[in-house]
């Protein structure tokens, strides 16, 4: 099940979204330019399509669930994300998924954590990439919580 493309695009007063456990794909531009969006649960999502969250500059943190397989191009372009932990289930990260390319500044994004042993194309330039093992993941999450 999906949410219609551009369904909430430009809803500048939207701050929080709780998705049904029946939604598993976030279509293109669904939450694009929701400039006040700060919180969304992605627990059952397996695919985030292109530009789904582009321009959500108040979105400073997000938990990508184990089970998520695809983050399409520009999915989080222009967001306020400070760090991202890529789950082991990710198979594809699209071009500029985090809005970073040779032409685009990385904004607030400082670190991307990826599973040790995995390689991904299209990881952002100019952002520190750190590898993690499953046994260290909880420590990383605790450390990041303390930085809030």
Backbone as CSV, one residue per row, in Angstrom:
resi,resn,N_x,N_y,N_z,CA_x,CA_y,CA_z,C_x,C_y,C_z
1,UNK,0.837,-1.194,0.000,0.000,0.000,0.000,0.878,1.253,0.000
2,UNK,0.401,2.258,-0.671,1.170,3.490,-0.813,0.294,4.708,-0.509
3,UNK,0.963,5.839,-0.395,0.279,7.127,-0.295,0.424,7.777,-1.663
4,UNK,-0.631,8.358,-2.159,-0.632,8.966,-3.494,0.497,9.983,-3.644
5,UNK,1.112,9.996,-4.802,2.198,10.923,-5.110,1.780,12.360,-4.806
6,UNK,2.657,13.104,-4.141,2.462,14.524,-3.791,1.296,14.778,-2.828
7,UNK,0.797,13.748,-2.164,-0.401,13.864,-1.320,-0.310,14.970,-0.270
8,UNK,0.834,15.130,0.359,0.982,16.139,1.414,2.016,17.205,1.039
9,UNK,2.413,17.240,-0.194,3.424,18.185,-0.658,3.026,19.621,-0.311
10,UNK,3.977,20.371,0.194,3.803,21.786,0.550,2.860,22.028,1.733
11,UNK,2.629,21.031,2.558,1.840,21.232,3.794,2.794,21.815,4.842
12,UNK,2.962,23.111,4.814,3.994,23.756,5.629,3.719,23.709,7.128
13,UNK,2.497,23.397,7.561,2.195,23.309,8.990,2.241,21.881,9.525
14,UNK,2.485,20.917,8.671,2.547,19.519,9.077,3.826,19.272,9.877
15,UNK,3.686,18.860,11.140,4.858,18.659,12.003,5.157,17.200,12.309
16,UNK,4.116,16.372,12.373,4.319,14.970,12.740,3.370,14.084,11.942
17,UNK,3.862,12.908,11.555,3.061,11.957,10.803,3.205,10.571,11.438
18,UNK,2.081,9.933,11.659,2.067,8.543,12.121,1.434,7.728,10.996
19,UNK,2.233,6.875,10.393,1.762,6.074,9.265,1.166,4.757,9.742
20,UNK,0.173,4.304,9.038,-0.440,3.005,9.300,0.583,1.902,9.008
21,UNK,0.440,0.786,9.689,1.338,-0.336,9.414,1.019,-0.984,8.064
22,UNK,-0.003,-0.500,7.384,-0.351,-1.017,6.059,0.367,-0.256,4.941
23,UNK,0.948,0.890,5.269,1.690,1.672,4.274,3.121,1.144,4.235
24,UNK,3.563,0.705,3.047,4.931,0.205,2.950,5.771,0.897,1.881
25,UNK,5.174,1.795,1.115,5.909,2.573,0.110,5.515,4.031,0.248
26,UNK,6.521,4.904,0.292,6.254,6.340,0.271,6.575,6.815,-1.135
27,UNK,5.545,7.210,-1.851,5.693,7.617,-3.248,6.447,8.936,-3.394
28,UNK,6.737,9.249,-4.631,7.466,10.477,-4.979,6.728,11.719,-4.484
29,UNK,7.484,12.633,-3.915,7.022,13.963,-3.505,5.912,13.952,-2.441
30,UNK,5.631,12.826,-1.801,4.524,12.751,-0.843,4.630,13.814,0.244
31,UNK,5.819,13.989,0.807,6.003,14.979,1.875,6.955,16.099,1.455
32,UNK,7.183,16.267,0.174,8.141,17.286,-0.275,7.699,18.682,0.156
33,UNK,8.664,19.444,0.599,8.463,20.830,1.033,7.490,20.975,2.200
34,UNK,7.409,19.955,3.034,6.700,20.068,4.318,7.735,20.629,5.295
35,UNK,7.930,21.921,5.221,9.058,22.574,5.889,9.035,22.492,7.408
36,UNK,7.898,22.156,8.020,7.815,22.041,9.478,7.852,20.594,9.969
37,UNK,7.905,19.629,9.053,7.882,18.221,9.438,9.111,17.873,10.269
38,UNK,8.875,17.386,11.486,9.964,17.051,12.402,10.019,15.569,12.727
39,UNK,8.875,14.891,12.616,8.830,13.507,13.072,7.900,12.672,12.196
40,UNK,8.389,11.481,11.830,7.573,10.526,11.075,8.060,9.121,11.413
41,UNK,7.118,8.204,11.570,7.518,6.813,11.789,7.568,6.102,10.437
42,UNK,8.618,5.361,10.222,8.796,4.639,8.957,8.874,3.135,9.206
43,UNK,8.301,2.677,10.298,8.476,1.303,10.770,8.231,0.217,9.739
44,UNK,7.262,0.380,8.868,6.893,-0.689,7.934,7.240,-0.360,6.482
45,UNK,8.029,0.669,6.300,8.354,1.135,4.947,9.462,0.277,4.332
46,UNK,9.255,-0.151,3.071,10.277,-0.908,2.354,10.905,-0.099,1.213
47,UNK,10.217,0.992,0.805,10.753,1.823,-0.278,10.357,3.277,-0.075
48,UNK,11.352,4.151,-0.226,11.126,5.600,-0.200,11.479,6.103,-1.588
49,UNK,10.490,6.577,-2.311,10.694,6.979,-3.711,11.297,8.386,-3.813
50,UNK,11.636,8.760,-5.038,12.365,10.004,-5.276,11.638,11.239,-4.733
51,UNK,12.425,12.103,-4.123,11.969,13.391,-3.590,10.860,13.281,-2.542
52,UNK,10.694,12.122,-1.933,9.609,11.906,-0.968,9.641,12.918,0.173
53,UNK,10.844,13.263,0.647,10.990,14.194,1.768,11.826,15.422,1.380
54,UNK,12.003,15.676,0.109,12.847,16.798,-0.310,12.275,18.112,0.233
55,UNK,13.148,18.940,0.766,12.732,20.239,1.283,12.149,20.213,2.682
56,UNK,12.230,19.081,3.372,11.747,18.997,4.758,12.884,19.430,5.689
57,UNK,13.161,20.710,5.695,14.340,21.216,6.398,14.265,21.114,7.919
58,UNK,13.096,20.906,8.489,12.981,20.719,9.939,13.179,19.264,10.349
59,UNK,13.272,18.380,9.374,13.474,16.961,9.656,14.956,16.745,9.941
60,UNK,15.300,16.734,11.227,16.700,16.656,11.639,17.158,15.243,11.969
61,UNK,16.209,14.351,12.238,16.585,12.964,12.505,15.487,12.048,11.995
62,UNK,15.898,10.871,11.625,14.945,9.893,11.117,15.510,8.506,11.389
63,UNK,14.639,7.579,11.727,15.065,6.199,11.927,14.639,5.402,10.712
64,UNK,15.633,4.927,9.975,15.368,4.098,8.812,15.257,2.663,9.313
65,UNK,14.116,2.008,9.077,13.882,0.694,9.677,14.611,-0.449,8.976
66,UNK,14.912,-1.468,9.754,15.390,-2.713,9.168,14.213,-3.231,8.346
67,UNK,14.447,-3.583,7.122,13.369,-3.970,6.206,13.261,-2.984,5.045
68,UNK,13.746,-1.752,5.264,13.781,-0.764,4.175,14.798,-1.234,3.147
69,UNK,14.401,-1.278,1.874,15.273,-1.797,0.827,15.784,-0.734,-0.128
70,UNK,14.976,0.308,-0.374,15.333,1.301,-1.397,15.107,2.717,-0.883
71,UNK,16.119,3.555,-1.094,15.991,5.002,-0.899,16.317,5.602,-2.256
72,UNK,15.309,6.118,-2.940,15.505,6.625,-4.299,16.171,8.002,-4.317
73,UNK,16.462,8.455,-5.515,17.184,9.713,-5.711,16.465,10.893,-5.053
74,UNK,17.255,11.766,-4.486,16.774,13.012,-3.873,15.738,12.805,-2.764
75,UNK,15.629,11.604,-2.231,14.585,11.297,-1.238,14.615,12.255,-0.048
76,UNK,15.806,12.604,0.416,15.946,13.481,1.577,16.698,14.761,1.236
77,UNK,16.667,15.159,-0.007,17.355,16.377,-0.460,16.793,17.596,0.273
78,UNK,17.680,18.412,0.820,17.244,19.642,1.476,16.670,19.438,2.866
79,UNK,16.908,18.267,3.444,16.448,18.017,4.816,17.491,18.501,5.816
80,UNK,17.103,18.581,7.067,18.009,19.022,8.122,18.713,17.880,8.830
81,UNK,18.770,16.699,8.213,19.366,15.532,8.849,20.806,15.790,9.272
82,UNK,21.146,15.342,10.478,22.502,15.499,11.006,23.311,14.218,10.849
83,UNK,22.623,13.082,10.925,23.257,11.784,10.747,22.220,10.819,10.186
84,UNK,22.720,9.737,9.595,21.848,8.696,9.054,22.498,7.355,9.359
85,UNK,21.677,6.414,9.824,22.138,5.038,9.996,21.435,4.208,8.927
86,UNK,22.218,3.665,8.018,21.681,2.861,6.929,21.472,1.435,7.446
87,UNK,20.235,0.912,7.381,20.008,-0.453,7.851,20.625,-1.495,6.917
88,UNK,20.864,-2.687,7.432,21.498,-3.741,6.638,20.626,-4.191,5.471
89,UNK,19.335,-3.932,5.540,18.403,-4.373,4.494,18.454,-3.527,3.224
90,UNK,19.110,-2.372,3.275,19.156,-1.479,2.104,19.890,-2.142,0.943
91,UNK,19.228,-2.170,-0.210,19.819,-2.720,-1.426,20.244,-1.619,-2.396
92,UNK,19.543,-0.469,-2.336,19.834,0.606,-3.297,19.669,1.968,-2.634
93,UNK,20.663,2.812,-2.867,20.589,4.223,-2.480,20.713,5.017,-3.770
94,UNK,19.691,5.782,-4.103,19.681,6.540,-5.349,20.615,7.735,-5.324
95,UNK,20.866,8.251,-6.488,21.731,9.420,-6.654,21.198,10.586,-5.825
96,UNK,22.083,11.213,-5.090,21.755,12.385,-4.263,20.589,12.107,-3.303
97,UNK,20.480,10.872,-2.825,19.375,10.499,-1.927,19.305,11.420,-0.714
98,UNK,20.452,11.909,-0.309,20.496,12.814,0.838,20.801,14.242,0.398
99,UNK,20.563,14.498,-0.893,20.691,15.847,-1.437,22.103,16.331,-1.578
100,UNK,23.004,15.409,-1.682,24.406,15.795,-1.726,25.028,15.297,-3.027
101,UNK,25.651,16.195,-3.710,26.375,15.842,-4.923,27.516,16.833,-5.040
102,UNK,28.202,16.774,-6.120,29.287,17.735,-6.331,28.748,19.161,-6.392
103,UNK,27.484,19.298,-6.778,26.891,20.628,-6.916,26.127,21.077,-5.674
104,UNK,25.717,20.128,-4.816,24.903,20.480,-3.659,25.686,20.333,-2.362
105,UNK,25.554,21.299,-1.512,26.156,21.291,-0.191,25.482,20.218,0.658
106,UNK,26.208,19.684,1.620,25.653,18.611,2.444,24.850,19.134,3.629
107,UNK,24.735,20.432,3.776,23.904,20.976,4.850,24.367,20.525,6.211
108,UNK,23.446,20.028,7.027,23.755,19.612,8.387,24.320,18.203,8.483
109,UNK,24.194,17.403,7.429,24.594,16.003,7.489,26.101,15.877,7.687
110,UNK,26.461,15.225,8.793,27.878,15.076,9.128,28.376,13.644,8.989
111,UNK,27.519,12.662,9.341,27.946,11.265,9.375,26.862,10.349,8.819
112,UNK,27.304,9.381,8.028,26.432,8.290,7.597,27.072,7.003,8.104
113,UNK,26.277,6.223,8.821,26.732,4.933,9.325,26.212,3.856,8.379
114,UNK,27.122,3.004,7.897,26.717,1.912,7.014,27.159,0.586,7.627
115,UNK,26.439,-0.490,7.294,26.824,-1.800,7.828,28.196,-2.234,7.302
116,UNK,29.016,-2.741,8.209,30.329,-3.240,7.817,30.144,-4.352,6.795
117,UNK,30.953,-4.322,5.745,30.874,-5.336,4.703,29.959,-4.969,3.546
118,UNK,29.206,-3.884,3.677,28.299,-3.442,2.601,28.949,-2.288,1.852
119,UNK,28.668,-2.214,0.556,29.130,-1.102,-0.264,27.920,-0.526,-0.969
120,UNK,27.869,0.779,-1.025,26.756,1.465,-1.680,27.309,2.496,-2.642
121,UNK,26.702,2.562,-3.812,27.000,3.655,-4.734,26.233,4.872,-4.247
122,UNK,26.626,6.019,-4.672,25.903,7.267,-4.411,25.929,7.737,-2.960
123,UNK,26.902,7.288,-2.178,27.025,7.883,-0.846,27.530,9.310,-1.022
124,UNK,27.089,10.212,-0.175,27.433,11.625,-0.346,28.916,11.917,-0.184
125,UNK,29.370,12.853,-0.972,30.751,13.336,-0.878,30.831,14.361,0.257
126,UNK,31.943,14.397,0.931,32.133,15.406,1.965,31.454,15.084,3.294
127,UNK,30.901,13.889,3.411,30.265,13.454,4.653,31.034,12.242,5.143
128,UNK,31.310,12.212,6.432,32.051,11.098,7.000,31.193,9.834,6.944
129,UNK,31.785,8.754,6.454,31.104,7.463,6.402,31.779,6.552,7.418
130,UNK,30.984,6.042,8.355,31.505,5.137,9.375,30.797,3.799,9.230
131,UNK,31.568,2.719,9.386,30.995,1.377,9.292,30.657,0.879,10.679
132,UNK,29.567,0.110,10.760,29.174,-0.438,12.054,28.909,-1.934,11.943
133,UNK,29.017,-2.586,13.075,28.611,-3.985,13.179,27.354,-4.015,14.030
134,UNK,26.570,-5.046,13.877,25.292,-5.149,14.588,25.473,-5.011,16.098
135,UNK,26.560,-5.581,16.635,26.773,-5.530,18.080,27.136,-4.126,18.579
136,UNK,27.589,-3.258,17.706,27.942,-1.879,18.088,26.813,-0.889,17.826
137,UNK,25.775,-1.327,17.155,24.708,-0.422,16.733,24.011,0.252,17.912
138,UNK,23.704,-0.481,18.952,23.045,0.117,20.114,23.907,1.200,20.758
139,UNK,25.208,0.972,20.820,26.115,1.989,21.382,26.118,3.255,20.529
140,UNK,26.103,3.081,19.223,26.061,4.230,18.308,24.779,5.016,18.533
141,UNK,23.644,4.316,18.605,22.356,4.981,18.815,22.327,5.724,20.146
142,UNK,22.863,5.128,21.194,22.917,5.797,22.497,23.771,7.056,22.422
143,UNK,24.890,6.958,21.759,25.791,8.105,21.610,25.080,9.243,20.871
144,UNK,24.364,8.897,19.803,23.652,9.908,19.017,22.530,10.548,19.817
145,UNK,21.859,9.787,20.656,20.808,10.338,21.514,21.379,11.365,22.482
146,UNK,22.575,11.117,22.953,23.212,12.040,23.892,23.602,13.352,23.224
147,UNK,23.779,13.326,21.920,24.179,14.534,21.183,23.021,15.476,20.918
148,UNK,21.790,15.012,21.153,20.612,15.859,20.879,20.627,17.116,21.710
